[in-house]
Short mmCIF file of C-alpha atoms and ligand atoms in Angstrom, two decimals:
data_model
loop_
_atom_site.label_atom_id
_atom_site.label_comp_id
_atom_site.label_asym_id
_atom_site.label_seq_id
_atom_site.Cartn_x
_atom_site.Cartn_y
_atom_site.Cartn_z
CA UNK A 23 57.18 5.50 110.85
CA UNK A 24 57.90 8.08 113.56
CA UNK A 25 58.93 11.17 111.71
CA UNK A 26 60.36 12.56 108.49
CA UNK A 27 64.11 12.65 109.05
CA UNK A 28 67.07 11.82 106.82
CA UNK A 29 70.35 13.70 106.84
CA UNK A 30 72.65 11.06 105.39
CA UNK A 31 72.85 8.18 102.93
CA UNK A 32 73.79 5.73 105.69
CA UNK A 33 71.74 6.33 108.88
CA UNK A 34 69.69 3.29 109.96
CA UNK A 35 66.78 3.13 107.52
CA UNK A 36 63.33 3.15 109.11
CA UNK A 37 60.90 4.26 106.37
CA UNK A 38 61.32 4.10 102.60
CA UNK A 39 59.28 4.40 99.42
CA UNK A 40 59.85 1.71 96.76
CA UNK A 41 58.63 2.41 93.20
CA UNK A 42 56.12 0.42 91.12
CA UNK A 43 56.19 -0.40 87.40
CA UNK A 44 52.40 -0.39 86.82
CA UNK A 45 51.32 1.49 83.66
CA UNK A 46 54.93 2.23 82.73
CA UNK A 47 55.64 3.66 79.28
CA UNK A 48 58.87 4.09 77.33
CA UNK A 49 60.48 7.40 78.17
CA UNK A 50 59.25 9.60 75.33
CA UNK A 51 61.71 11.23 72.92
CA UNK A 52 61.86 14.98 73.46
CA UNK A 53 64.44 17.80 73.46
CA UNK A 54 65.99 16.55 76.72
CA UNK A 55 65.86 12.84 75.93
CA UNK A 56 66.90 10.90 72.82
CA UNK A 57 66.19 7.19 73.32
CA UNK A 58 69.02 4.80 72.43
CA UNK A 59 68.51 1.09 71.74
CA UNK A 60 71.34 -0.91 73.32
CA UNK A 61 70.99 -4.04 71.20
CA UNK A 62 73.08 -3.22 68.10
CA UNK A 63 71.56 -6.01 66.01
CA UNK A 64 68.08 -4.46 66.15
CA UNK A 65 68.99 -0.79 66.66
CA UNK A 66 69.20 -0.08 62.93
CA UNK A 67 65.87 -1.77 62.22
CA UNK A 68 63.50 -0.31 64.78
CA UNK A 69 62.67 3.18 65.98
CA UNK A 70 62.59 4.10 69.65
CA UNK A 71 59.27 2.62 70.85
CA UNK A 72 56.39 4.78 71.98
CA UNK A 73 53.55 4.17 74.44
CA UNK A 74 53.13 1.55 77.12
CA UNK A 75 55.76 -1.11 77.80
CA UNK A 76 54.74 -4.75 77.30
CA UNK A 77 52.89 -6.24 80.27
CA UNK A 78 55.36 -9.10 80.56
CA UNK A 79 58.21 -6.64 81.28
CA UNK A 80 56.08 -4.61 83.67
CA UNK A 81 55.23 -7.80 85.56
CA UNK A 82 58.85 -8.96 85.73
CA UNK A 83 60.00 -5.56 87.02
CA UNK A 84 57.18 -5.53 89.57
CA UNK A 85 58.20 -9.00 90.81
CA UNK A 86 61.70 -7.69 91.53
CA UNK A 87 60.44 -4.44 93.08
CA UNK A 88 57.96 -6.34 95.29
CA UNK A 89 60.61 -8.84 96.36
CA UNK A 90 62.87 -5.93 97.40
CA UNK A 91 59.99 -4.27 99.28
CA UNK A 92 59.31 -7.56 101.13
CA UNK A 93 62.97 -7.97 102.10
CA UNK A 94 62.94 -4.46 103.58
CA UNK A 95 59.64 -5.05 105.42
CA UNK A 96 60.95 -8.31 106.85
CA UNK A 97 63.85 -6.36 108.35
CA UNK A 98 61.37 -4.10 110.18
CA UNK A 99 61.57 -1.19 107.72
CA UNK A 100 58.27 0.54 106.88
CA UNK A 101 57.79 0.44 103.12
CA UNK A 102 55.47 2.84 101.30
CA UNK A 103 54.47 2.43 97.67
CA UNK A 104 53.30 5.00 95.09
CA UNK A 105 49.86 5.21 93.47
CA UNK A 106 50.57 4.86 89.74
CA UNK A 107 48.60 7.12 87.40
CA UNK A 108 47.73 6.34 83.78
CA UNK A 109 51.05 7.26 82.16
CA UNK A 110 49.90 6.33 78.66
CA UNK A 111 48.06 9.58 77.95
CA UNK A 112 49.10 12.77 76.21
CA UNK A 113 49.79 15.91 78.22
CA UNK A 114 49.75 19.51 77.11
CA UNK A 115 50.88 22.85 78.55
CA UNK A 116 50.67 26.29 76.88
CA UNK A 117 54.19 25.65 75.45
CA UNK A 118 54.26 22.01 74.34
CA UNK A 119 52.47 18.70 74.05
CA UNK A 120 53.77 15.14 74.40
CA UNK A 121 52.18 11.80 73.49
CA UNK A 122 52.62 10.06 76.86
CA UNK A 123 54.44 10.07 80.20
CA UNK A 124 56.98 7.65 81.77
CA UNK A 125 56.43 5.72 85.04
CA UNK A 126 56.82 5.79 88.83
CA UNK A 127 59.62 3.31 89.34
CA UNK A 128 62.15 5.92 90.47
CA UNK A 129 60.95 8.12 93.35
CA UNK A 130 64.64 8.99 93.90
CA UNK A 131 64.52 11.36 90.92
CA UNK A 132 61.44 13.17 92.17
CA UNK A 133 61.83 13.46 95.94
CA UNK A 134 64.47 13.92 98.59
CA UNK A 135 64.30 14.11 102.37
CA UNK A 136 66.81 16.56 103.83
CA UNK A 137 66.47 16.53 107.60
CA UNK A 138 62.76 17.12 108.29
CA UNK A 139 62.17 18.66 104.82
CA UNK A 140 60.61 16.77 101.96
CA UNK A 141 61.58 18.46 98.71
CA UNK A 142 59.85 17.83 95.41
CA UNK A 143 62.44 18.34 92.69
CA UNK A 144 61.84 20.31 89.50
CA UNK A 145 62.46 17.63 86.90
CA UNK A 146 63.34 18.80 83.39
CA UNK A 147 61.93 16.09 81.13
CA UNK A 148 58.46 16.70 79.72
CA UNK A 149 57.47 13.05 79.99
CA UNK A 150 58.03 13.41 83.75
CA UNK A 151 56.07 16.65 84.27
CA UNK A 152 53.38 14.99 86.42
CA UNK A 153 55.60 12.38 88.07
CA UNK A 154 55.06 13.91 91.53
CA UNK A 155 51.39 12.83 91.47
CA UNK A 156 51.88 9.14 92.40
CA UNK A 157 53.60 10.25 95.63
CA UNK A 158 51.23 12.98 96.77
CA UNK A 159 48.94 10.68 98.80
CA UNK A 160 51.94 9.36 100.75
CA UNK A 161 53.34 12.87 101.23
CA UNK A 162 50.01 14.12 102.59
CA UNK A 163 49.90 11.17 105.02
CA UNK A 164 53.42 11.93 106.23
CA UNK A 165 52.57 15.61 106.56
CA UNK A 166 49.44 14.86 108.58
CA UNK A 167 51.27 12.45 110.91
CA UNK A 168 54.35 14.57 111.55
CA UNK A 169 53.67 18.20 112.41
CA UNK A 170 57.41 18.97 112.30
CA UNK A 171 57.68 17.94 108.65
CA UNK A 172 58.31 20.76 106.16
CA UNK A 173 57.28 20.37 102.53
CA UNK A 174 58.76 22.36 99.67
CA UNK A 175 58.15 21.99 95.95
CA UNK A 176 60.77 23.59 93.70
CA UNK A 177 59.44 25.98 91.04
CA UNK A 178 57.77 23.96 88.28
CA UNK A 179 59.77 24.66 85.11
CA UNK A 180 57.90 25.57 81.92
CA UNK A 181 59.86 22.89 80.00
CA UNK A 182 59.51 25.18 76.99
CA UNK A 183 62.06 24.89 74.16
CA UNK A 184 64.28 27.69 75.58
CA UNK A 185 65.26 25.46 78.51
CA UNK A 186 67.28 23.12 76.30
CA UNK A 187 70.50 23.45 74.28
CA UNK A 188 69.99 21.22 71.26
CA UNK A 189 73.65 21.58 70.25
CA UNK A 190 74.43 19.21 73.09
CA UNK A 191 73.50 16.20 70.98
CA UNK A 192 76.30 17.07 68.50
CA UNK A 193 78.82 18.09 71.13
CA UNK A 194 80.78 14.82 71.00
CA UNK A 195 80.78 14.24 67.23
CA UNK A 196 84.40 13.59 66.15
CA UNK A 197 85.42 13.82 69.82
CA UNK A 198 87.93 10.99 69.51
CA UNK A 199 89.76 12.69 66.62
CA UNK A 200 90.42 15.83 68.70
CA UNK A 201 93.63 16.71 70.54
CA UNK A 202 93.84 16.10 74.29
CA UNK A 203 93.64 19.86 74.92
CA UNK A 204 90.49 20.18 72.77
CA UNK A 205 88.92 17.18 74.50
CA UNK A 206 89.65 18.66 77.91
CA UNK A 207 88.09 21.96 76.84
CA UNK A 208 84.89 20.25 75.68
CA UNK A 209 84.66 18.11 78.80
CA UNK A 210 85.16 21.02 81.17
CA UNK A 211 82.81 23.52 79.52
CA UNK A 212 79.99 21.73 81.39
CA UNK A 213 77.39 22.61 78.77
CA UNK A 214 74.54 20.13 78.84
CA UNK A 215 71.18 19.75 77.12
CA UNK A 216 69.53 21.42 80.13
CA UNK A 217 70.61 25.08 80.10
CA UNK A 218 70.32 27.81 82.72
CA UNK A 219 67.01 29.44 81.69
CA UNK A 220 65.04 28.08 84.65
CA UNK A 221 65.59 26.30 87.95
CA UNK A 222 65.72 22.54 87.34
CA UNK A 223 67.15 19.53 89.13
CA UNK A 224 66.39 15.86 89.66
CA UNK A 225 66.56 14.87 93.32
CA UNK A 226 68.85 11.97 92.35
CA UNK A 227 71.57 14.48 91.50
CA UNK A 228 71.93 15.15 95.24
CA UNK A 229 73.73 13.14 97.91
CA UNK A 230 73.63 13.86 101.66
CA UNK A 231 76.36 13.85 104.32
CA UNK A 232 74.72 15.41 107.39
CA UNK A 233 75.17 19.17 107.49
CA UNK A 234 76.45 19.10 103.88
CA UNK A 235 74.71 18.09 100.70
CA UNK A 236 76.32 17.75 97.28
CA UNK A 237 74.62 18.27 93.93
CA UNK A 238 76.26 17.37 90.66
CA UNK A 239 75.98 19.77 87.73
CA UNK A 240 74.47 17.54 85.07
CA UNK A 241 72.08 16.90 82.18
CA UNK A 242 69.29 16.95 84.78
CA UNK A 243 70.51 19.52 87.34
CA UNK A 244 71.61 23.03 86.46
CA UNK A 245 73.39 25.68 88.51
CA UNK A 246 70.15 27.59 89.03
CA UNK A 247 68.73 24.45 90.62
CA UNK A 248 71.71 24.30 93.00
CA UNK A 249 71.28 28.00 93.80
CA UNK A 250 67.57 27.49 94.55
CA UNK A 251 68.50 24.72 96.98
CA UNK A 252 71.23 26.86 98.55
CA UNK A 253 68.85 29.74 99.27
CA UNK A 254 65.92 27.58 100.43
CA UNK A 255 68.08 25.46 102.70
CA UNK A 256 70.19 28.22 104.20
CA UNK A 257 70.56 27.59 107.97
CA UNK A 258 69.61 23.94 107.35
CA UNK A 259 72.45 22.45 105.27
CA UNK A 260 75.44 23.68 103.25
CA UNK A 261 74.99 23.06 99.53
CA UNK A 262 78.00 22.24 97.34
CA UNK A 263 78.14 21.78 93.57
CA UNK A 264 80.31 18.94 92.21
CA UNK A 265 81.56 18.25 88.68
CA UNK A 266 82.52 14.98 87.05
CA UNK A 267 84.09 16.19 83.78
CA UNK A 268 84.71 12.77 82.20
CA UNK A 269 81.05 11.79 82.37
CA UNK A 270 79.74 12.90 78.98
CA UNK A 271 76.10 12.44 79.96
CA UNK A 272 76.02 13.06 83.72
CA UNK A 273 72.63 12.40 85.24
CA UNK A 274 72.13 11.35 88.88
CA UNK A 275 75.05 11.21 91.26
CA UNK A 276 74.18 7.75 92.59
CA UNK A 277 76.13 5.88 89.90
CA UNK A 278 79.17 8.11 90.33
CA UNK A 279 79.79 9.20 93.92
CA UNK A 280 78.19 7.17 96.73
CA UNK A 281 78.96 7.97 100.40
CA UNK A 282 78.91 4.71 102.40
CA UNK A 283 79.98 5.57 105.92
CA UNK A 284 81.32 8.64 107.75
CA UNK A 285 84.79 9.22 109.21
CA UNK A 286 85.13 7.99 112.81
CA UNK A 287 88.16 8.98 114.88
CA UNK A 288 91.17 8.19 112.73
CA UNK A 289 89.17 5.86 110.50
CA UNK A 290 88.36 7.61 107.21
CA UNK A 291 84.86 7.92 105.83
CA UNK A 292 84.27 5.98 102.61
CA UNK A 293 82.87 7.22 99.33
CA UNK A 294 82.43 4.69 96.54
CA UNK A 295 83.72 6.39 93.40
CA UNK A 296 83.63 5.67 89.68
CA UNK A 297 86.99 5.16 87.94
CA UNK A 298 85.61 6.47 84.63
CA UNK A 299 84.04 9.54 86.25
CA UNK A 300 86.52 11.02 88.73
CA UNK A 301 85.58 14.13 90.65
CA UNK A 302 87.09 17.36 89.26
CA UNK A 303 90.57 17.68 90.78
CA UNK A 304 89.87 21.11 92.30
CA UNK A 305 86.86 19.70 94.20
CA UNK A 306 88.69 16.82 95.93
CA UNK A 307 90.37 18.84 98.67
CA UNK A 308 87.28 19.34 100.81
CA UNK A 309 86.90 15.55 101.11
CA UNK A 310 90.56 14.74 101.73
CA UNK A 311 90.93 17.56 104.28
CA UNK A 312 88.04 16.03 106.23
CA UNK A 313 89.27 12.44 106.33
CA UNK A 314 87.17 10.97 103.52
CA UNK A 315 88.64 8.21 101.37
CA UNK A 316 87.61 7.52 97.76
CA UNK A 317 87.41 3.83 96.84
CA UNK A 318 86.69 2.99 93.21
CA UNK A 319 83.83 0.59 92.55
CA UNK A 320 84.92 -2.50 90.62
CA UNK A 321 84.08 -2.82 86.93
CA UNK A 322 80.38 -3.64 86.36
CA UNK A 323 79.60 -7.33 86.10
CA UNK A 324 79.69 -8.85 82.59
CA UNK A 325 76.45 -10.60 83.63
CA UNK A 326 74.68 -7.23 83.61
CA UNK A 327 76.46 -5.66 80.64
CA UNK A 328 75.44 -5.02 77.84
CA UNK A 329 72.49 -3.31 79.46
CA UNK A 330 68.93 -4.48 78.64
CA UNK A 331 67.75 -3.35 75.17
CA UNK A 332 65.70 -0.35 76.29
CA UNK A 333 67.65 0.63 79.41
CA UNK A 334 68.71 4.29 79.24
CA UNK A 335 71.08 4.17 82.21
CA UNK A 336 74.77 3.36 82.07
CA UNK A 337 76.54 0.13 83.08
CA UNK A 338 77.37 1.93 86.34
CA UNK A 339 73.96 0.99 87.69
CA UNK A 340 76.30 -1.62 89.18
CA UNK A 341 77.11 0.78 92.06
CA UNK A 342 73.54 2.05 92.55
CA UNK A 343 73.18 0.51 96.00
CA UNK A 344 70.99 1.32 99.01
CA UNK A 345 72.47 1.52 102.51
CA UNK A 346 70.26 0.15 105.28
CA UNK A 347 72.76 1.43 107.84
CA UNK A 348 76.46 2.18 107.85
CA UNK A 349 77.31 -1.54 107.89
CA UNK A 350 74.61 -2.99 105.61
CA UNK A 351 74.03 -2.42 101.90
CA UNK A 352 71.74 -3.86 99.21
CA UNK A 353 73.30 -4.51 95.79
CA UNK A 354 72.28 -6.23 92.53
CA UNK A 355 72.82 -10.00 92.72
CA UNK A 356 75.17 -10.24 89.72
CA UNK A 357 77.67 -7.67 91.03
CA UNK A 358 80.06 -10.23 92.55
CA UNK A 359 83.17 -8.02 92.50
CA UNK A 360 81.31 -5.22 94.26
CA UNK A 361 80.06 -7.76 96.80
CA UNK A 362 83.65 -8.84 97.53
CA UNK A 363 84.90 -5.27 97.85
CA UNK A 364 82.12 -4.34 100.26
CA UNK A 365 82.53 -7.50 102.35
CA UNK A 366 86.26 -6.79 102.62
CA UNK A 367 85.33 -3.35 103.92
CA UNK A 368 83.24 -5.03 106.63
CA UNK A 369 79.75 -4.57 105.16
CA UNK A 370 76.93 -7.08 105.36
CA UNK A 371 75.82 -7.32 101.73
CA UNK A 372 72.26 -8.22 100.76
CA UNK A 373 71.99 -9.30 97.13
CA UNK A 374 68.75 -9.02 95.17
CA UNK A 375 67.79 -9.66 91.53
CA UNK A 376 67.03 -6.33 89.86
CA UNK A 377 68.02 -6.46 86.17
CA UNK A 378 64.39 -6.34 84.99
CA UNK A 379 64.01 -2.97 86.72
CA UNK A 380 66.92 -1.36 84.82
CA UNK A 381 64.89 -0.29 81.77
CA UNK A 382 62.43 1.58 84.01
CA UNK A 383 64.93 4.30 84.90
CA UNK A 384 67.55 2.81 87.20
CA UNK A 385 68.44 0.28 89.84
CA UNK A 386 68.20 -0.17 93.61
CA UNK A 387 68.96 3.34 94.86
CA UNK A 388 66.99 4.98 92.02
CA UNK A 389 63.86 3.02 92.84
CA UNK A 390 63.76 4.17 96.46
CA UNK A 391 63.22 7.36 98.43
CA UNK A 392 64.42 7.20 102.02
CA UNK A 393 62.00 9.08 104.25
CA UNK A 394 63.25 8.22 107.71
CA UNK A 395 66.71 7.32 108.89
CA UNK A 396 68.22 7.34 112.36
CA UNK A 397 70.68 10.18 111.93
CA UNK A 398 71.25 13.86 112.58
CA UNK A 399 72.74 17.00 111.09
CA UNK A 400 76.27 16.03 112.09
CA UNK A 401 79.19 17.94 110.68
CA UNK A 402 81.38 15.61 108.63
CA UNK A 403 83.29 18.52 107.07
CA UNK A 404 84.54 20.36 110.17
CA UNK A 405 87.13 22.35 108.20
CA UNK A 406 84.19 24.32 106.78
CA UNK A 407 82.91 25.23 110.24
CA UNK A 408 86.40 26.23 111.33
CA UNK A 409 86.78 28.40 108.23
N1 LIG B 14 69.36 6.91 87.13
C1 LIG B 14 70.75 6.70 87.32
C2 LIG B 14 71.47 6.70 86.00
C3 LIG B 14 72.90 7.06 86.14
C4 LIG B 14 73.75 6.52 85.03
O1 LIG B 14 73.24 6.19 83.97
O2 LIG B 14 74.96 6.40 85.23
#
């Protein structure tokens, strides 16, 4: 590792954190999170589980995480790992108490590198209040090694009841019986369980394209969070908010809108998009004016869907890939159609088994945090500079 530096999703990867499943618990039910059991045959008979996950599942997830970490190391990439805490303990603040925490499989949600800045996000789920702790030792080591590194932690939200709109959970009742106009109105009111009382965002709601970063307004990132980033990062990057109105539970942009490579000469840049979650029409122009092309990811593989019983992510984990450089990507081994699409686009595709990781919060991109890439603050949206 030479320095903290990552401006894009595709610069050549040099240093990365890969999560660990040790001590993982089920994500606790709380105002911002209502666990859903995917297996219909048992869903009516059991409640959402509490406490630690079974060791056998922790071990299987760790096998897949370790295998991924080894593949990256063997390619000369420095791999850091977190220091798991005991997640199976209750935590209490002046405003609330919860029976246990979650896990440290997904550093992507907690941390983002933007240029030479490491930013700790302000997550909004109570079970994740202390999830920055497993990464602090690594962050201190990076900070001590690289005197140019800047370190910012977003304001820690209270996570008190006022931060959440409980009506969200009823928002889509009878949705299908409504007229198209009513549906459109509900989808574009962008009211989520996380409201605007306090700054909050998961780092995984952000994607980077050099001088410009994009944050989706979601269940886990509010407009105050985007505004905090805009003010803190002024003179560093331009911050843009994106909306994906047809995603009823938007959370984390990396299963929806995934930049793969930048425009070069006449050749357009490529963003992998999600056919069920198109970008709001009025937000497309910036991309098209700057020679970016949207290519829809293929349908998720039937080998991975239905999702594992306790997985809380959508089937679109299929497109949750990690770029090692602008010609090399890592995808889940069952996603054959995605493999073919990417190979046709000229990518080298590395396939790894990862299904056991899904129930721990995500897939390949989620379980990583890229700390160093070979890239710079290039301007891939020159129409903005001209304006
Ligand atoms: N952690 C990524 C989840 C995104 C999705 O469920 O689509």
